[in-house]
Coordinates of C-alpha atoms in Angstrom, one line a residue:
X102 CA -18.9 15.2 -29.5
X103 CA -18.5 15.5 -25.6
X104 CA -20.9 12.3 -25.0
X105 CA -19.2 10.1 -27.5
X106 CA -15.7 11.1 -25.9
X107 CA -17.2 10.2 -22.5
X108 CA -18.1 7.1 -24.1
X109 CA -14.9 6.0 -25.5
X110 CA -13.6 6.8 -22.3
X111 CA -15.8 5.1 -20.6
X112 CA -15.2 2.0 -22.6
X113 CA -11.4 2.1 -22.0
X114 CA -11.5 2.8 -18.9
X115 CA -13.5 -0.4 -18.2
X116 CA -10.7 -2.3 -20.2
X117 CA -7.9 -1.4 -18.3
X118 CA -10.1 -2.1 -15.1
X119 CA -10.5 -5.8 -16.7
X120 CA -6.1 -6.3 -17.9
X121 CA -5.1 -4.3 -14.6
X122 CA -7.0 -4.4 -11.8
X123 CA -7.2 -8.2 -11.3
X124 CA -3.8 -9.1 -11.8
X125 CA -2.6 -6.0 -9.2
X126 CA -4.7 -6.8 -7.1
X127 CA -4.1 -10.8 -6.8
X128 CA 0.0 -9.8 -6.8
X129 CA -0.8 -7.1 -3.8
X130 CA -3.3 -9.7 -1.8
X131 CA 0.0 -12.7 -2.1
X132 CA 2.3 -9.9 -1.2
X133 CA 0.5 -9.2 2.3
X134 CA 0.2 -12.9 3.0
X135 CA 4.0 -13.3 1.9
X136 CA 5.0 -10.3 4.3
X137 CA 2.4 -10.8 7.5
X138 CA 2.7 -14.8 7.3
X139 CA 4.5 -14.8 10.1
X140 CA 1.9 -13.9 12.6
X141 CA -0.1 -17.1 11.6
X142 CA 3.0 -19.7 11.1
X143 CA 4.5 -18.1 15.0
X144 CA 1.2 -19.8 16.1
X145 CA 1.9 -23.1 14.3
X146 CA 4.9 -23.5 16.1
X147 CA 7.7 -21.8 13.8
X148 CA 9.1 -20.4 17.0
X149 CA 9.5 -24.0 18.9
X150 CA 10.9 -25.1 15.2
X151 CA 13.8 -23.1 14.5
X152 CA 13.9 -20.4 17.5
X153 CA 14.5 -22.5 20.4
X154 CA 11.0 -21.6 21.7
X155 CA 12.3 -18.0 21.6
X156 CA 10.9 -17.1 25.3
X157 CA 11.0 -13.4 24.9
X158 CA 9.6 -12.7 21.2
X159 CA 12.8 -11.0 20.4
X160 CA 14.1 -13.3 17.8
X161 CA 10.6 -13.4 16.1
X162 CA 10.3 -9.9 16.3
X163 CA 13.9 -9.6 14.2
X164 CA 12.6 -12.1 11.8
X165 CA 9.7 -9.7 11.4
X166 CA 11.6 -6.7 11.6
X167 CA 14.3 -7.7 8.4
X168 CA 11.6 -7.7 5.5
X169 CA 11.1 -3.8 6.6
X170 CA 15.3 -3.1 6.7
X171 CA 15.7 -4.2 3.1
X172 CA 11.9 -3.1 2.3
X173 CA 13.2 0.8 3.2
X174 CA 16.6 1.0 1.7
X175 CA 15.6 0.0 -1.6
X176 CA 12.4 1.4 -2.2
X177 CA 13.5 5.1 -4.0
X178 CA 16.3 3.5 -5.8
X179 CA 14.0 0.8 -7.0
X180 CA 11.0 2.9 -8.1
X181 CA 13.7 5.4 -9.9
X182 CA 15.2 2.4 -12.0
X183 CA 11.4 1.0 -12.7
X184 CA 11.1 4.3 -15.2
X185 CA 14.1 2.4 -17.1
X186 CA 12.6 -0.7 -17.7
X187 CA 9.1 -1.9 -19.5
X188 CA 6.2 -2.1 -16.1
X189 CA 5.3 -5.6 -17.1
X190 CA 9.0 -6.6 -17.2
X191 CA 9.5 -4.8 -13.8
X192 CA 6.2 -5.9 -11.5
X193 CA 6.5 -9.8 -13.3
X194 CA 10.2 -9.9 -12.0
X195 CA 9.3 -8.8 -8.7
X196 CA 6.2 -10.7 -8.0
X197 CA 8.4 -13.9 -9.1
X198 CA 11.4 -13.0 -6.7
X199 CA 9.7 -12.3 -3.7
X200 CA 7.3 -15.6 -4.5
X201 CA 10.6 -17.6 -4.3
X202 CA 12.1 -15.6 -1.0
X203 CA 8.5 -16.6 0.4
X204 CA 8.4 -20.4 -0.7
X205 CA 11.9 -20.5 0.2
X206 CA 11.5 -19.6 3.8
X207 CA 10.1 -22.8 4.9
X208 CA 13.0 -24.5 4.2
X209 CA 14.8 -22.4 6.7
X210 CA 16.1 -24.5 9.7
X211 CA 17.4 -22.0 12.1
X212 CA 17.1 -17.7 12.5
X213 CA 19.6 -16.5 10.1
X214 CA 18.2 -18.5 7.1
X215 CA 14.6 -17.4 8.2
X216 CA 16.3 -13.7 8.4
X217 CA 18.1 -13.9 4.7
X218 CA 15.0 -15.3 3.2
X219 CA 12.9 -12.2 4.9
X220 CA 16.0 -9.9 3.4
X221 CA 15.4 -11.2 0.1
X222 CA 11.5 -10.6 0.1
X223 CA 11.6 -7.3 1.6
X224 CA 14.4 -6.5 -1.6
X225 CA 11.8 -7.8 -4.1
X226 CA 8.7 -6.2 -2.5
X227 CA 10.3 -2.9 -2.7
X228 CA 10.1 -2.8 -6.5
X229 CA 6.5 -3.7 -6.3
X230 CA 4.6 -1.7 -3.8
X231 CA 6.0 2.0 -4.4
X232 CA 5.5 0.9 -8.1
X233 CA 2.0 0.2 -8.6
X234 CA 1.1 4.1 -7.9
X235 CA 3.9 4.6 -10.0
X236 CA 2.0 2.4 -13.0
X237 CA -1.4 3.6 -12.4
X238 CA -1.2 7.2 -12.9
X239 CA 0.0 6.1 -16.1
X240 CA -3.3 5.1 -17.2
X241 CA -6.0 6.6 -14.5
X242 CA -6.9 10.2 -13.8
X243 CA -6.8 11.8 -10.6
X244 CA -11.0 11.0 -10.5
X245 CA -10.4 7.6 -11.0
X246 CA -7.6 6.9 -8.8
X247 CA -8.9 6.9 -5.0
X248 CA -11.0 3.8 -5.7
X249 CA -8.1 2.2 -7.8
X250 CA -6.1 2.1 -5.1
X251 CA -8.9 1.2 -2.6
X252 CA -9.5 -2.0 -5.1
X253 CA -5.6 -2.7 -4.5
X254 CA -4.9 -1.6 -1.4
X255 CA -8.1 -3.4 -0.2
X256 CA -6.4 -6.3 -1.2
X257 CA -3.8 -6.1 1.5
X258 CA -7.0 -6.6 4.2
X259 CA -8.4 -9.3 2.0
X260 CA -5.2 -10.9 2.6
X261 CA -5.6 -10.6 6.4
X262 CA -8.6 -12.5 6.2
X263 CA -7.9 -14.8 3.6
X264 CA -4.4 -16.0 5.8
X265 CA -7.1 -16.2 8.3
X266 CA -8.9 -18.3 7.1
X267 CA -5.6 -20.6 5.1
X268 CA -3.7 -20.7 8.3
X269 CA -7.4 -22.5 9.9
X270 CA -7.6 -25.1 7.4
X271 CA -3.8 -26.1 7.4
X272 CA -4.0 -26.0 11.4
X273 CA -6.9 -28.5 10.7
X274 CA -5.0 -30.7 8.2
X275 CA -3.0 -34.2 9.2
X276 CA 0.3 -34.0 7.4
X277 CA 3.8 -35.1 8.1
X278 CA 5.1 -31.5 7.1
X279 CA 5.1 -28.7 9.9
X280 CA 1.7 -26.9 9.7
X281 CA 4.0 -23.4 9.1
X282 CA 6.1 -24.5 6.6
X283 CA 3.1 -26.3 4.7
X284 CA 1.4 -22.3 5.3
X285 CA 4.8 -20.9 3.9
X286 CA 5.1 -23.2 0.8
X287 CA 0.8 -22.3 0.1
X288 CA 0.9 -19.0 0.4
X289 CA 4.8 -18.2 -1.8
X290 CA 4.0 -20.5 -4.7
X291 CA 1.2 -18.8 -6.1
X292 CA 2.8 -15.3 -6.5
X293 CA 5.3 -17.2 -8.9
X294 CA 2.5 -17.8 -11.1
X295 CA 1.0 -14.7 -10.7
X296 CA 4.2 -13.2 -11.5
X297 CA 4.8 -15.4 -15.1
X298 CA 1.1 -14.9 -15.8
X299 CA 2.3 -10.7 -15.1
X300 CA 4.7 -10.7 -17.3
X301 CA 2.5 -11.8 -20.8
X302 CA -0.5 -9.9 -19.5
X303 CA 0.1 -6.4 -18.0
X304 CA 0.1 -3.7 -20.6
X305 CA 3.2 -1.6 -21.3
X306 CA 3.1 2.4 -20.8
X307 CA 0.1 3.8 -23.1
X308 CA 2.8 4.9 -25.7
X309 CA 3.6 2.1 -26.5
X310 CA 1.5 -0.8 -25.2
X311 CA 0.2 -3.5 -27.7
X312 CA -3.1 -3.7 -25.9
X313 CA -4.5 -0.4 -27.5
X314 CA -5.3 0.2 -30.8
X315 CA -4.7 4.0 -32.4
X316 CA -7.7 5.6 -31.4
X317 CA -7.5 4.1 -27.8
X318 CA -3.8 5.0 -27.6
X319 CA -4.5 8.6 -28.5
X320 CA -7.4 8.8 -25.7
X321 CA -4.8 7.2 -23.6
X322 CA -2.0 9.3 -23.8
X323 CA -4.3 12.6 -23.4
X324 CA -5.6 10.8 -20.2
X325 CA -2.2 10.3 -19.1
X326 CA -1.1 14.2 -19.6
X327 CA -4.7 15.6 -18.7
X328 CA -3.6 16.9 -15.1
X329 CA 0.5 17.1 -15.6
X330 CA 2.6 16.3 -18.4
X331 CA 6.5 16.3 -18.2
X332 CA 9.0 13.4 -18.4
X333 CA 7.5 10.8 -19.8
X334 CA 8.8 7.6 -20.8
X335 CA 11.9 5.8 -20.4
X336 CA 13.8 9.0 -18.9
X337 CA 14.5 10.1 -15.3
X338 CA 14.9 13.9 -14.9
X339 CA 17.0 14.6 -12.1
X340 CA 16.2 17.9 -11.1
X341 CA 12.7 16.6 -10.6
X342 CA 14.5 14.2 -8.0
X343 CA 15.9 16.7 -5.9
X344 CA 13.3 18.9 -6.2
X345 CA 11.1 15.9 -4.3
X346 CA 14.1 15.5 -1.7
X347 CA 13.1 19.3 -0.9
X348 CA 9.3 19.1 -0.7
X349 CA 7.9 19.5 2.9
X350 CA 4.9 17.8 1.6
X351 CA 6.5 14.4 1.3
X352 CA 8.1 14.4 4.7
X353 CA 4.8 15.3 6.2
X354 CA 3.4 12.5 4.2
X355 CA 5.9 10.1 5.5
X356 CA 5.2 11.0 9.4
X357 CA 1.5 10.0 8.1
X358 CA 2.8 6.7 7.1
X359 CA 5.1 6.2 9.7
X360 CA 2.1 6.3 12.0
X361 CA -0.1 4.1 9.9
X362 CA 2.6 1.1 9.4
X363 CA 3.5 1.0 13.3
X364 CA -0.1 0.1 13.7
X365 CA -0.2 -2.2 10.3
X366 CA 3.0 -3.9 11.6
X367 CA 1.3 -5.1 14.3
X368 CA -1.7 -5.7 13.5
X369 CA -0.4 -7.7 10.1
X370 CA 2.7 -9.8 12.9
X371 CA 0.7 -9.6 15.9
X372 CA -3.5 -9.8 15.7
X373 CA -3.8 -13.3 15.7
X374 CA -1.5 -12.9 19.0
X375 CA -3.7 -10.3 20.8
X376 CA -7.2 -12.6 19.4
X377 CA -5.9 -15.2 21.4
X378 CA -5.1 -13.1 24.5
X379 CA -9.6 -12.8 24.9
X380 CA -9.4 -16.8 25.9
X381 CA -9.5 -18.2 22.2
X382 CA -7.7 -21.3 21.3
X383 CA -4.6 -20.6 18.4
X384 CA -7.1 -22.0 15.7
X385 CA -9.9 -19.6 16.9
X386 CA -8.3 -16.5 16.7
X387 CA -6.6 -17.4 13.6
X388 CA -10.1 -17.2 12.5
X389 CA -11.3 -14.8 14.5
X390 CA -9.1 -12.0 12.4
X391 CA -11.1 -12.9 9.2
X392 CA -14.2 -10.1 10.1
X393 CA -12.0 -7.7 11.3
X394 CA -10.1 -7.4 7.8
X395 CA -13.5 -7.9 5.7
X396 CA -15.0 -5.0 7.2
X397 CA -11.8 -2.6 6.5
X398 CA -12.1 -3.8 2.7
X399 CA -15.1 -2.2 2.9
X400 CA -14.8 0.6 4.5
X401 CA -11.9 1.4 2.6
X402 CA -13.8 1.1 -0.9
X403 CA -16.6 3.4 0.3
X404 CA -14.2 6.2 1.8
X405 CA -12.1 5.8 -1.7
X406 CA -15.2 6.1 -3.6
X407 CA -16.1 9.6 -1.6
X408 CA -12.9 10.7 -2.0
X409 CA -12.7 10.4 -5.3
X410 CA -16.4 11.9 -6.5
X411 CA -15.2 15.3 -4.0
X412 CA -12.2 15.4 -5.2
X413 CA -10.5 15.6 -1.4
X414 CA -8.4 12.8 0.4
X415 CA -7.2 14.9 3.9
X416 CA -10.5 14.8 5.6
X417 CA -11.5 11.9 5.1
X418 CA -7.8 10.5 6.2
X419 CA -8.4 12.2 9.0
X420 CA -11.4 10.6 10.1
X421 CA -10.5 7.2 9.5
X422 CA -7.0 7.6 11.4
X423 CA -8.9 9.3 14.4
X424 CA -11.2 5.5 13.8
X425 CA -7.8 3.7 14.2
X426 CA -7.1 5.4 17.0
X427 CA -10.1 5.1 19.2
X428 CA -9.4 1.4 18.6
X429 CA -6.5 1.6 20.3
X430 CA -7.8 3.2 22.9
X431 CA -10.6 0.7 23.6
X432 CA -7.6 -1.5 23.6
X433 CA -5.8 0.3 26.4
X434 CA -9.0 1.4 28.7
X435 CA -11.4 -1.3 28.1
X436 CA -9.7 -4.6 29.7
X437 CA -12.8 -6.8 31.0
X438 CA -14.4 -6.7 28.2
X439 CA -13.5 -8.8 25.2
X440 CA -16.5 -7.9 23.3
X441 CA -15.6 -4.5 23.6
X442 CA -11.6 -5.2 22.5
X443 CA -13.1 -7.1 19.7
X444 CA -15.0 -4.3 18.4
X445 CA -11.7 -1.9 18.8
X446 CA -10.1 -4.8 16.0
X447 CA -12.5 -3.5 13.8
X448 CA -11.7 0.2 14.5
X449 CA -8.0 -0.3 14.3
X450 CA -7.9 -2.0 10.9
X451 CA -10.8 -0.4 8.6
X452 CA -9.3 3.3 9.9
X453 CA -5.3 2.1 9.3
X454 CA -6.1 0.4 6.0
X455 CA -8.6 3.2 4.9
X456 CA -5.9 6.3 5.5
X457 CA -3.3 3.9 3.9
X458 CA -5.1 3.8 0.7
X459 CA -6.2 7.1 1.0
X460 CA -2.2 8.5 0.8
X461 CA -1.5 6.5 -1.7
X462 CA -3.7 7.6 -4.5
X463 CA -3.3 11.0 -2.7
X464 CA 0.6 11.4 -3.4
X465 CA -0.1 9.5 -6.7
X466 CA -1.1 12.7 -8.6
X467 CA -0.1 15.6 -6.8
X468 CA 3.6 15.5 -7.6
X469 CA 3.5 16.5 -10.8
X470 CA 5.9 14.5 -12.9
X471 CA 6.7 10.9 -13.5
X472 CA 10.1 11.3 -12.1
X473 CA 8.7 13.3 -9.2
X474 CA 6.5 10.3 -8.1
X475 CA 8.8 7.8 -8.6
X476 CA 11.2 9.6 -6.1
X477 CA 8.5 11.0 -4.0
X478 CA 5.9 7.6 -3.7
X479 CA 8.9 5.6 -1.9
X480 CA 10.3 8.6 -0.7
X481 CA 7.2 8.9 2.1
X482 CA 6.7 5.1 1.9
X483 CA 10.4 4.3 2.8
X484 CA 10.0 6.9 6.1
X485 CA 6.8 5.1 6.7
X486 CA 8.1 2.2 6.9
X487 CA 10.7 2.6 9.5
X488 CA 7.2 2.4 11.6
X489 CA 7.1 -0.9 11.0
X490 CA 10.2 -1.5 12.7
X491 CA 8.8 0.1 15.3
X492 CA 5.4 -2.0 15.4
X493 CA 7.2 -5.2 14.9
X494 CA 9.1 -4.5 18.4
X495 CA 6.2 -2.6 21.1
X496 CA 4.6 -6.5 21.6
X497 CA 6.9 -8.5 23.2
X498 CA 5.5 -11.8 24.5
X499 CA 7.1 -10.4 28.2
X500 CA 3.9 -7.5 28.0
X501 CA 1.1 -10.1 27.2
X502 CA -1.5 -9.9 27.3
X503 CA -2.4 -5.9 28.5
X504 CA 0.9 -5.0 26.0
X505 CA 0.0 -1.4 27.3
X506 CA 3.2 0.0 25.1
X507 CA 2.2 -1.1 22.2
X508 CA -1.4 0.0 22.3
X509 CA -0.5 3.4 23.4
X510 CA 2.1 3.9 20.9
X511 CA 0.3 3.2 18.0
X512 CA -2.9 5.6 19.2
X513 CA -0.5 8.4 19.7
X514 CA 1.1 8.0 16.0
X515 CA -2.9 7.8 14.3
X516 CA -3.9 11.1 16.3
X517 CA -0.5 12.0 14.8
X518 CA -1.4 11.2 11.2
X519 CA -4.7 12.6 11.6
X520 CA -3.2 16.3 12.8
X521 CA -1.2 16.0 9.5
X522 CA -3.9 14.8 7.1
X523 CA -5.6 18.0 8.3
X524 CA -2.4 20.0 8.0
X525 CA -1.6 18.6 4.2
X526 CA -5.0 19.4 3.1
X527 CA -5.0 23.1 4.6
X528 CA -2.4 23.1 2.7
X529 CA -2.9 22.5 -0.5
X530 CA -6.2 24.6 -0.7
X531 CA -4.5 27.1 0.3
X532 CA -1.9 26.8 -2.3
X533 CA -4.7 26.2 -4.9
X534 CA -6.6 29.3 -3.9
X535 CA -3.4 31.6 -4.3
X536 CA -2.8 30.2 -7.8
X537 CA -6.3 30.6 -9.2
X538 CA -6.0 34.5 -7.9
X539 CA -2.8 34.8 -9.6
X540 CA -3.1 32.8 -12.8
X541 CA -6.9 32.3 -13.4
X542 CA -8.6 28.9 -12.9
X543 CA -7.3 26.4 -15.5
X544 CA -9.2 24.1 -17.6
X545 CA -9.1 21.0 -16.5
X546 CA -9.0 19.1 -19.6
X547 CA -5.9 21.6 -21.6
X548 CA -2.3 19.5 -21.0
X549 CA -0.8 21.3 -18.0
X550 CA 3.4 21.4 -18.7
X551 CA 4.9 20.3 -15.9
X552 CA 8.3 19.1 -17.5
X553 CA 10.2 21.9 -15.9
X554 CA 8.8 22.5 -12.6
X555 CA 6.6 19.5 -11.7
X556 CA 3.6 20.6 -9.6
X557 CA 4.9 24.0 -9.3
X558 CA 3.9 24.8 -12.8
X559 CA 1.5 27.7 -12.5
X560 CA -1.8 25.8 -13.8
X561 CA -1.2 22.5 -11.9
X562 CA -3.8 22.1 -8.9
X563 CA -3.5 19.4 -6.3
X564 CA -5.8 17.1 -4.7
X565 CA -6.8 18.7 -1.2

């Protein structure tokens, strides 16, 4: 009875892999090139355009800096409402509103309709990204989820190369249209697509998708409450809400982030910037940021996989920040060699992008409730992102090319996250050691109730 189970899971498991995963992962990889655009358009001479040549970086650096104001405020409200409203409706209306805020941003002509258009996509975006974790745990286990989100989130350094490698061709072409808005108009349209094609093709919550028949639905729907079961469907239980505004965990989890988006900030606004700071023409560094990206794809996906078969996320977050930040300080020690700073590239973006990913899927299932992740998911990404106000302002042109600020600050903030990966995961073994003394060790597959307590409930365990 146990193999044929396994079976049957087996077999749905690689059908919501086939509806899901592409479509997330296509919507995620537009997303990055609709948000971190800018760093490949400023070398195509948006700033000459519409900035006045913008001497000092600081108007780009606003430009860069609105998509994160907009991005943070709405985030927890956003992901909160989502619960309300059918995931297919939800994601397919973002995807399509941000891919218009994108498109329309080349037809900005001066810095506040550049700014407004940036407003718009951050507003859009911030239904999206806290809401995919959100949508997943709906339909993968805690075993499955690390490499989920390493597909996904590996997406976002797909997108690093892939601009790469759209901003060299368009920088090659011989139109009448400015290379950055042509870029701009490329890289916004397709998420409108993506986002119609969202909204016939995702699949509803398990309860009550189309895409299942009986027998699948009932497999589904034990998978969903396997680990935690409380308020599910189209209800938000507040208590769950404050109980995630009270959780130490979460704040911890945002310092994490904050660290890890200072450093993606400027990697995702500013690589191409530093590339060309080794003596490489704009074209050439544009492409030069293609390996850099690849690589953390794939270091991601093989940390995610680890994760996930050991069933432990702060290690190996810890490593991979403590990668980022020896990058960094290659950057800052190392200035004669540009071998040597092209190598930290590597460092900085597989250990960022790895320990992103990593948090993600880590948060995803150790909150407990639906309602306690949809307040808890943006609730560390919203702090986290204020780091990305932070990166989009420690490079100013004025520090070129040694921009000995920004390097430092962004290794200081990955040792950070790294001492609090290690202190998260102390944690939660600790907390899963008192419970089994106290309640016995649970069985993993009996429904754990977790409607009135969330991951307090005396048989939850987390994730260390």
């Amino acid at each position: 009875m146990k193999i044929v189970l396994r079976t049957e899971e087996r077999r749905l498991v690689r059908r919501l892999d086939g509806r899901i995963l592409p479509l997330a992962c296509l919507l995620y990889l537009f997303a990055y090139l609709d948000r971190s655009n800018l760093g490949n358009a400023r070398l195509q001479g948006l700033p000459q355009d519409i900035l006045n040549g913008d001497p000092t970086g600081v108007l780009f650096d606003w430009i860069t800096s609105a998509f994160y104001f907009s991005y943070i405020i709405c985030q927890i409200p956003a992901t909160i409402v989502s619960k309300l409203v059918p995931p297919h409706y939800w994601l397919a209306g973002a995807a399509v509103g941000w891919g218009l805020s994108s498109t329309l941003m080349s037809t900005a002509f001066n810095f506040g309709g550049l700014f407004t258009a940036r407003v718009f996509l951050g507003i859009f975006e911030a239904g999206f990204g806290p809401g995919i974790p959100l949508y997943f745990s709906l339909f993968y286990t805690r075993e499955e989820m690390g490499l989920r989100m390493a597909y996904w989130f590996g997406f976002a350094a797909v997108s690093g190369a892939f601009g790469g490698l759209i901003a060299f061709g368009i920088s090659m072409s011989n139109v009448t249209i400015a290379h950055w808005r042509l870029l701009l108009i490329v890289e916004g349209v397709p998420t409108i697509i993506l986002g119609i094609i969202s909204f016939f093709s995702l699949p509803n919550r398990p309860e009550v998708t189309h895409l299942f028949n009986s027998r699948e639905r009932e497999l589904a729907i034990a998978r969903m409450n396997r680990s935690a079961s409380g308020d599910v469907g189209n209800v938000v239980n507040k208590a769950h809400i404050w109980m995630a505004f009270r959780d130490w965990r979460i704040y911890t989890g945002g310092v994490i982030y904050f660290g890890l988006n200072c450093a993606l900030a400027s990697i995702s606004a500013f690589l191409p910037t530093i590339i060309q700071t080794f003596g490489n023409t704009a074209a050439v560094a544009q492409l030069l940021t293609v390996p850099p990206y690849a690589v953390s794809a794939v270091v991601l996906t093989l940390f995610s996989y680890a994760s996930d078969r050991l069933q432990t996320r702060g290690c190996f977050m810890a490593v991979a920040s403590t990668i980022g930040a020896i990058g960094y300080l290659l950057l800052l020690t190392v200035s004669s060699n540009n071998h040597v700073r092209y190598f930290a590239t590597f460092c900085i973006t597989s250990g960022t992008y790895t320990t992103i990913g990593l948090i993600i899927a880590w948060f995803a299932h150790n909150l407990g409730s639906e309602t306690k992740r949809a307040t808890g998911i943006p609730m560390f990404m919203a702090i986290g992102q204020c780091g990305s106000v932070l990166g989009s302002h420690i490079f100013p042109e004025t520090e070129g090319p040694e921009y000995t600020k920004g390097f430092a600050i962004s290794c200081a903030l990955e040792f950070l996250a790294a001492i609090c990966a290690i202190i998260l995961h102390f944690s939660y073994r600790l907390e899963n050691k008192r419970r089994n003394i106290c309640y016995g060790i649970p069985d993993y597959n009996v429904r754990v109730d977790t409607s009135e307590v969330a991951d307090k409930a005396p048989d939850f365990r987390y994730v260390t």
